[in-house]
Short mmCIF file of C-alpha atoms in Angstrom, two decimals:
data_model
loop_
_atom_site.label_atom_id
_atom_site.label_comp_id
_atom_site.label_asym_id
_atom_site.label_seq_id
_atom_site.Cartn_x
_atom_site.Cartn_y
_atom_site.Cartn_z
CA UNK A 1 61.55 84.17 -30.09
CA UNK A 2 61.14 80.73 -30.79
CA UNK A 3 64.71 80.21 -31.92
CA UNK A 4 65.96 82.40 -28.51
CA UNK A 5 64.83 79.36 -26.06
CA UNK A 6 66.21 76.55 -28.21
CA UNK A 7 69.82 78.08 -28.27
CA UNK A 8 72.36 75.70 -28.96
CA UNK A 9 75.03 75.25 -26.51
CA UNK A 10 77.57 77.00 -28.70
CA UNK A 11 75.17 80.04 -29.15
CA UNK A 12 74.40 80.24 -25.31
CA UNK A 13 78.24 80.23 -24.06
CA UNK A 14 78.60 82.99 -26.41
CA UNK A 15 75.45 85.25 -25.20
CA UNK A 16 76.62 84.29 -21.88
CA UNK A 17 80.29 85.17 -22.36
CA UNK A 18 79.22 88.66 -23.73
CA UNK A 19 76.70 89.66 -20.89
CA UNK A 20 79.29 89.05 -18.73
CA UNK A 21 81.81 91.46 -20.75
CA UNK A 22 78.98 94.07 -21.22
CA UNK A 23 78.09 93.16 -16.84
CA UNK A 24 81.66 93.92 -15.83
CA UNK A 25 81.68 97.08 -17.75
CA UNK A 26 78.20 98.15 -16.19
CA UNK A 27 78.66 96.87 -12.91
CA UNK A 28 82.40 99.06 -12.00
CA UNK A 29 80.96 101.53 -13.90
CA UNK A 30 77.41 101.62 -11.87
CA UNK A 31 78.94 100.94 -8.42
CA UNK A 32 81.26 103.60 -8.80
CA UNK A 33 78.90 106.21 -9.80
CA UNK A 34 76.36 105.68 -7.39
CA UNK A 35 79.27 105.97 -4.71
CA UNK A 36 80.89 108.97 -6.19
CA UNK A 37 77.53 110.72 -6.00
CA UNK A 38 76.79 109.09 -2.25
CA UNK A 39 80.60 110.62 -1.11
CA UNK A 40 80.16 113.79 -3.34
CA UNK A 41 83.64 112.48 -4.85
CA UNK A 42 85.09 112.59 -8.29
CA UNK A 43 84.84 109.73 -9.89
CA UNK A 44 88.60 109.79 -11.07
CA UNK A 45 89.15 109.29 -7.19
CA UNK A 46 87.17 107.03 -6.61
CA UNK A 47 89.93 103.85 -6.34
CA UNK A 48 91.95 105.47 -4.39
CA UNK A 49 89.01 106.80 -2.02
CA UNK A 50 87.30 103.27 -1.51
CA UNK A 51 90.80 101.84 -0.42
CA UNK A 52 90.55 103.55 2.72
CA UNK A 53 89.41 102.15 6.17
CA UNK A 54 86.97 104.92 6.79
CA UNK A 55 85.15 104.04 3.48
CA UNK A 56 85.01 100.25 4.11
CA UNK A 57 80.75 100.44 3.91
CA UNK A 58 81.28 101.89 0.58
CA UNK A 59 83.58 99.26 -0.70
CA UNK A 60 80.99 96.84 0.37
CA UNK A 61 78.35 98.24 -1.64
CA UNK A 62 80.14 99.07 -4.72
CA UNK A 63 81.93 95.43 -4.62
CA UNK A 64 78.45 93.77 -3.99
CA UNK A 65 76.27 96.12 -6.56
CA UNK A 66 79.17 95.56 -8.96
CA UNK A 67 78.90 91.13 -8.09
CA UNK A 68 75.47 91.35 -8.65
CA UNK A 69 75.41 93.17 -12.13
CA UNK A 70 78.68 91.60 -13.82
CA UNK A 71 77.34 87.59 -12.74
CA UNK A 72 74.04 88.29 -11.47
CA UNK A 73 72.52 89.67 -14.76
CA UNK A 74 73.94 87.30 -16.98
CA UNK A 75 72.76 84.42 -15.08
CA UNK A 76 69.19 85.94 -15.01
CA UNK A 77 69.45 86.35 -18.76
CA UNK A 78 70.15 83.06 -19.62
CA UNK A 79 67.74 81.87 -17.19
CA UNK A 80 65.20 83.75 -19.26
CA UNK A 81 66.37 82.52 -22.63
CA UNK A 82 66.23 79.11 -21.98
CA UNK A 83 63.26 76.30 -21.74
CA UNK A 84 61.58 75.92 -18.47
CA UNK A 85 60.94 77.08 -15.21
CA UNK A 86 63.87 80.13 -15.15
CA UNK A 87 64.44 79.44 -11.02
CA UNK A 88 64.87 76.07 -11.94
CA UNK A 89 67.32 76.95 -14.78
CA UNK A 90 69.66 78.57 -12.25
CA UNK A 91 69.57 75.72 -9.91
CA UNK A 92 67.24 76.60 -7.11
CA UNK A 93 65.82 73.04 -6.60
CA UNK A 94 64.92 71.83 -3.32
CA UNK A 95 67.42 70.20 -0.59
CA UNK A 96 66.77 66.13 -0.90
CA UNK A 97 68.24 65.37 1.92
CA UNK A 98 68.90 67.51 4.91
CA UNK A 99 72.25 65.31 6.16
CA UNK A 100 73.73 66.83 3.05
CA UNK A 101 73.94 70.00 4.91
CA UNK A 102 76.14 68.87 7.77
CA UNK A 103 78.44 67.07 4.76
CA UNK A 104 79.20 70.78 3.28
CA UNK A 105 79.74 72.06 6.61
CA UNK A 106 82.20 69.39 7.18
CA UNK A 107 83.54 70.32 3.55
CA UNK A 108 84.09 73.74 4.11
CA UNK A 109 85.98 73.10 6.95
CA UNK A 110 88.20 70.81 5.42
CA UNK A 111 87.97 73.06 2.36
CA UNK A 112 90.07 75.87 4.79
CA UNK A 113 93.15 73.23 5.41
CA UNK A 114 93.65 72.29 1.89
CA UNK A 115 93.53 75.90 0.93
CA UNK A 116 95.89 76.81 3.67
CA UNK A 117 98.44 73.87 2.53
CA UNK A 118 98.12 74.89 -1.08
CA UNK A 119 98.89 78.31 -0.98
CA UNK A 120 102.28 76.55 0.95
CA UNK A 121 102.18 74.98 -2.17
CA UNK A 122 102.09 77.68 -4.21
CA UNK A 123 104.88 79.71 -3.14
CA UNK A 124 107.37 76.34 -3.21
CA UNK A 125 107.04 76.28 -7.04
CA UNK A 126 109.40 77.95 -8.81
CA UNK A 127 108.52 80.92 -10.92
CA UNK A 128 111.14 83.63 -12.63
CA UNK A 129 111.64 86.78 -10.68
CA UNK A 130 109.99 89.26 -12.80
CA UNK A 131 106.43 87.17 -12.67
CA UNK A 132 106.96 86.66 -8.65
CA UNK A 133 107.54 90.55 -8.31
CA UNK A 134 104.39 91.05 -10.68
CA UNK A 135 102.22 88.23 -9.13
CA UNK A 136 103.19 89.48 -5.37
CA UNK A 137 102.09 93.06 -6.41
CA UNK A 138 99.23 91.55 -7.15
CA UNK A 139 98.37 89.57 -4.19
CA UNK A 140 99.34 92.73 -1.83
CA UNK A 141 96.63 95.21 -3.46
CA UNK A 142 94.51 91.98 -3.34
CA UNK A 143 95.54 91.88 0.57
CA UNK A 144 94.88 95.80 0.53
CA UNK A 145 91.64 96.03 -0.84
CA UNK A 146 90.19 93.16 1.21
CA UNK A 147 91.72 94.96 4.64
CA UNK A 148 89.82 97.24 3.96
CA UNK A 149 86.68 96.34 2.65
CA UNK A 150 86.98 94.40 5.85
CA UNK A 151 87.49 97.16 8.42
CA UNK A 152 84.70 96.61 11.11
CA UNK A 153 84.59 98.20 14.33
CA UNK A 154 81.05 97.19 16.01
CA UNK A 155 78.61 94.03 15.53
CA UNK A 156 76.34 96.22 12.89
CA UNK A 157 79.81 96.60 10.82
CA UNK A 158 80.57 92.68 10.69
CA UNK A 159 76.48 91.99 10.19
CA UNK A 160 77.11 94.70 7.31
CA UNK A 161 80.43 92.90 5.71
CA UNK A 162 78.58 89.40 5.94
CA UNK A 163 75.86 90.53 3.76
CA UNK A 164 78.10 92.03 1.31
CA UNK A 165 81.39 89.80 1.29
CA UNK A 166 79.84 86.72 2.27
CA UNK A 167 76.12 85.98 1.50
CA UNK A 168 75.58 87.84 -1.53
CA UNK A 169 78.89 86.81 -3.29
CA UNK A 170 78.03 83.38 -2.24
CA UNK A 171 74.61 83.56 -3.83
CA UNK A 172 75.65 85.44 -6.83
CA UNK A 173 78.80 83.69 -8.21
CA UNK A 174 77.05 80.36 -7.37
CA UNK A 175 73.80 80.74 -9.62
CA UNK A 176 76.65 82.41 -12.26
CA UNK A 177 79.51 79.61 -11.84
CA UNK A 178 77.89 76.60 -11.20
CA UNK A 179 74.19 77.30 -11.86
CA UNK A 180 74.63 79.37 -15.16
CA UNK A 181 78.68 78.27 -16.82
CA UNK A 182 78.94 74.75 -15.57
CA UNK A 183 75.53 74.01 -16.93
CA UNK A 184 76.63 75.33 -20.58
CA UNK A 185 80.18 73.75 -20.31
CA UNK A 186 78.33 70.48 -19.29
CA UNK A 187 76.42 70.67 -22.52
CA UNK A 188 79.07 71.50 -24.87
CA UNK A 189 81.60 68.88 -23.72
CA UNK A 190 79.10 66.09 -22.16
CA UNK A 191 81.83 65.44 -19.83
CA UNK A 192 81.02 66.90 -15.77
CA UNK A 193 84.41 66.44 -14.69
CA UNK A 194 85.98 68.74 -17.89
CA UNK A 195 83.24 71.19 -17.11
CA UNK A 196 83.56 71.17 -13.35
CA UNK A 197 87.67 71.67 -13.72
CA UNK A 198 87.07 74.53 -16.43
CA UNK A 199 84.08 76.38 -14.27
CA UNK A 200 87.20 76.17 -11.05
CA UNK A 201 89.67 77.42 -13.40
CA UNK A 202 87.76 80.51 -14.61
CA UNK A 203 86.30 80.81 -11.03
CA UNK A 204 89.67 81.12 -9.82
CA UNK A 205 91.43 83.11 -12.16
CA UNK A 206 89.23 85.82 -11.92
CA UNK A 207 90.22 86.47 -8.54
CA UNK A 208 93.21 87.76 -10.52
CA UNK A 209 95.29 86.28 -7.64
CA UNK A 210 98.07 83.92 -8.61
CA UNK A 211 99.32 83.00 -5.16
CA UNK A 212 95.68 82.30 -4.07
CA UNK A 213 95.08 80.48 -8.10
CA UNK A 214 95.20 76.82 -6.53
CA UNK A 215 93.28 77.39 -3.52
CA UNK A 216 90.43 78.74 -4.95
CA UNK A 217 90.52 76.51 -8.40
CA UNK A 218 90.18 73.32 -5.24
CA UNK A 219 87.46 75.05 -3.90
CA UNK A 220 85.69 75.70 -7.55
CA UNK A 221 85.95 72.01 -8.33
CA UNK A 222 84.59 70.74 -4.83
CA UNK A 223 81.90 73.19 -5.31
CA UNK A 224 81.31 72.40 -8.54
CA UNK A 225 81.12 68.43 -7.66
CA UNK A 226 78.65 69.37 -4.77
CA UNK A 227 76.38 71.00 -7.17
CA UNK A 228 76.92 68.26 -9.72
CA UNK A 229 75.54 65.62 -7.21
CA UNK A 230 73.58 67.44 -5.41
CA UNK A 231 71.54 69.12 -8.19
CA UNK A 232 70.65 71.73 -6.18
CA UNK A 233 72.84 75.20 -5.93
CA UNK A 234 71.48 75.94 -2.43
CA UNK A 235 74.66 73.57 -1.21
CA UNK A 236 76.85 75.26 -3.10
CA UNK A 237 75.47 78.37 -1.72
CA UNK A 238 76.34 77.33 1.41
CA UNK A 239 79.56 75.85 1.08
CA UNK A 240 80.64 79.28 -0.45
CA UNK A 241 78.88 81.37 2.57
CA UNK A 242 80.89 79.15 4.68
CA UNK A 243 84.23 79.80 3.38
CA UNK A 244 83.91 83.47 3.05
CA UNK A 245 82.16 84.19 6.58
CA UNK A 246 84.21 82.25 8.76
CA UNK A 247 87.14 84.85 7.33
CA UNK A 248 85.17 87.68 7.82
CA UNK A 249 84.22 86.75 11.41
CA UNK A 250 88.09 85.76 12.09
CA UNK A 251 89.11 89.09 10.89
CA UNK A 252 86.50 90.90 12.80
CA UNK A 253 87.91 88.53 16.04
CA UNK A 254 90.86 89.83 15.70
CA UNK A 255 90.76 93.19 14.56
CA UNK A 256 92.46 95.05 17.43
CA UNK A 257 95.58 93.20 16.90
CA UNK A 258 97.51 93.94 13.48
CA UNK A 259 99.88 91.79 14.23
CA UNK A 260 97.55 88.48 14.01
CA UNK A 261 95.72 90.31 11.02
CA UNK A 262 98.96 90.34 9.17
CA UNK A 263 99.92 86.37 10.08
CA UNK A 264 96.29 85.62 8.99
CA UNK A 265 96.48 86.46 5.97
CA UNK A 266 100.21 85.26 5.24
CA UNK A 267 100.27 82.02 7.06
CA UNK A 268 99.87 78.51 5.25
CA UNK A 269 99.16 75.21 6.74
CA UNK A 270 102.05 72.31 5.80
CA UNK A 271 101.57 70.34 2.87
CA UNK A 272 100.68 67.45 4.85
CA UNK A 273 97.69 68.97 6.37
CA UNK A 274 96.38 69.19 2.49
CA UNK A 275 96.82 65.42 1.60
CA UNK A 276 95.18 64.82 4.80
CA UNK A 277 92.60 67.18 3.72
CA UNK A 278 92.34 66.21 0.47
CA UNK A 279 91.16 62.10 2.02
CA UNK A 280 88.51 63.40 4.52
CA UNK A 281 86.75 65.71 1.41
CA UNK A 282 87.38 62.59 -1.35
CA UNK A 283 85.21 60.59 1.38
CA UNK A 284 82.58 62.92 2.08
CA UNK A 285 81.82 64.11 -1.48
CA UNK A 286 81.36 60.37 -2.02
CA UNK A 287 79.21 60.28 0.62
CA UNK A 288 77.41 63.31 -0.54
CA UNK A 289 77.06 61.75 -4.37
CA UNK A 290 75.36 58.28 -2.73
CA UNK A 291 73.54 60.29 -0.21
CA UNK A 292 71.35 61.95 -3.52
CA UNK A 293 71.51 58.81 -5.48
CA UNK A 294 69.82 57.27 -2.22
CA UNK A 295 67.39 60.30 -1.86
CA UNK A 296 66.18 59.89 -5.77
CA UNK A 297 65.78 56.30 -5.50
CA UNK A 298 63.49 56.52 -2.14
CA UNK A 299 61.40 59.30 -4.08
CA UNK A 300 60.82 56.90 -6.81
CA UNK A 301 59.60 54.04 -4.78
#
């Protein structure tokens, strides 16, 4: 047992790595089941079920229940395996300093315009045809399946597509991404900005979106920079609540008019908007970093 909590670096990306395999394989097959059995569906059907409107509460579920065994379990594993306290191990430290909270607010905000102006971005670069047509299949059962795991018609049904698109997917791929794979990656290469850019790239690609890739890769590496300063994934938490709610709640605005639903989810920001972006979150993640530096040096006087 001994040998289990003094795992090497190597040894934990590995365990981790194959929890999450064995999680993602558990967690579809799980979700599914228990809403096959809750629909009195076949399971063979079930994908082709869940896609539609009507069933949006059941896409919920089986998307959350599947989140929280595919990243929640391996986090909680290697939590367990590893020296100390194990909510400690998955980042749940305490807020230092409460002005940090306005800074993420004020960096998910900004967070929206850069994504908006790099998904522009994205569809200037040139790509051959056959990968676009593959890569904007993609993104429309992407579009699809979040339509409609989105469909809310009263307040109960956006309270209900909070919990499950925003706050637990916030929590969950947090402790897993930041609190659980940056953490190893930061031990095997001893370099946090190589671990932060590999955590956003895995973040992001498995999204399996390409024309979304460099929106949410951004995103991974500011939230991976807020945790690194920070030291404390509540931040993170938040930053990723943020992002994800405000787009539920602007869907749920808007609902009633397909029209605005459909530019909503096409639309990009200029280019410009991005760079300008791209200054005002340099600046406050700065301000974040010396806003903890300040907060450990006043607890050690």
């Amino acid at each position: 047992m001994y040998q289990l909590f003094d795992m090497r670096p190597p040894m934990r990306m590995a365990l981790f790595l194959g929890l999450t395999g064995i999680g993602m394989i558990a967690g579809a097959l799980i979700s599914f089941s228990i809403v096959s059995t809750i629909l009195h569906i076949p399971f063979a059907d079930m994908q082709k079920v869940i896609m539609q409107p009507e069933y949006a509460s059941m896409a919920q579920l089986a998307n959350a229940l599947a989140s929280i065994i595919a990243f929640g379990l391996p986090s909680l594993a290697l939590a367990f395996f590893v020296k100390g306290d194990r909510m400690a191990n998955m980042g749940f430290a305490p807020i230092k300093s409460y002005q940090s909270i306005g800074i993420v607010i004020l960096l998910a905000l900004f967070g929206l315009v850069l994504s908006g102006a790099l998904g522009n971005l994205t569809e200037k670069i040139p790509i051959p045809s056959h990968f676009k047509n593959w890569a904007e299949g993609l993104e429309a059962q992407y579009k699809k399946a979040m339509l409609s795991m989105t469909h809310m018609n009263s307040f109960m049904d956006l309270a209900y597509a909070l919990l499950a698109v925003a706050i637990v997917p916030a929590i969950i791929e947090e402790v897993y991404f930041r609190g659980t794979l940056q953490k190893i990656l930061m031990d095997l290469t001893g370099k946090p900005f190589v671990a932060i850019i590999l955590t956003a790239i895995f973040f992001s690609a498995i999204h399996f979106s390409y024309f979304g890739f460099l929106s949410r890769m951004a995103l991974g590496i500011v939230l991976g920079y807020i945790y690194y300063y920070s030291k404390t994934i509540w931040l993170p938490i938040l930053l990723h609540l943020l992002n994800n709610g405000i787009a539920v709640v602007t869907l749920y605005s808007i609902r009633n008019n397909p029209a605005k639903v459909d530019k909503l989810m096409d639309d990009n920001l200029p280019i410009y908007w991005g760079i300008v972006a791209l200054v005002c979150i340099y600046y406050l993640l700065n301000k974040l970093k010396y806003n903890h530096t300040d907060a450990r040096l006043e607890k050690s006087i």
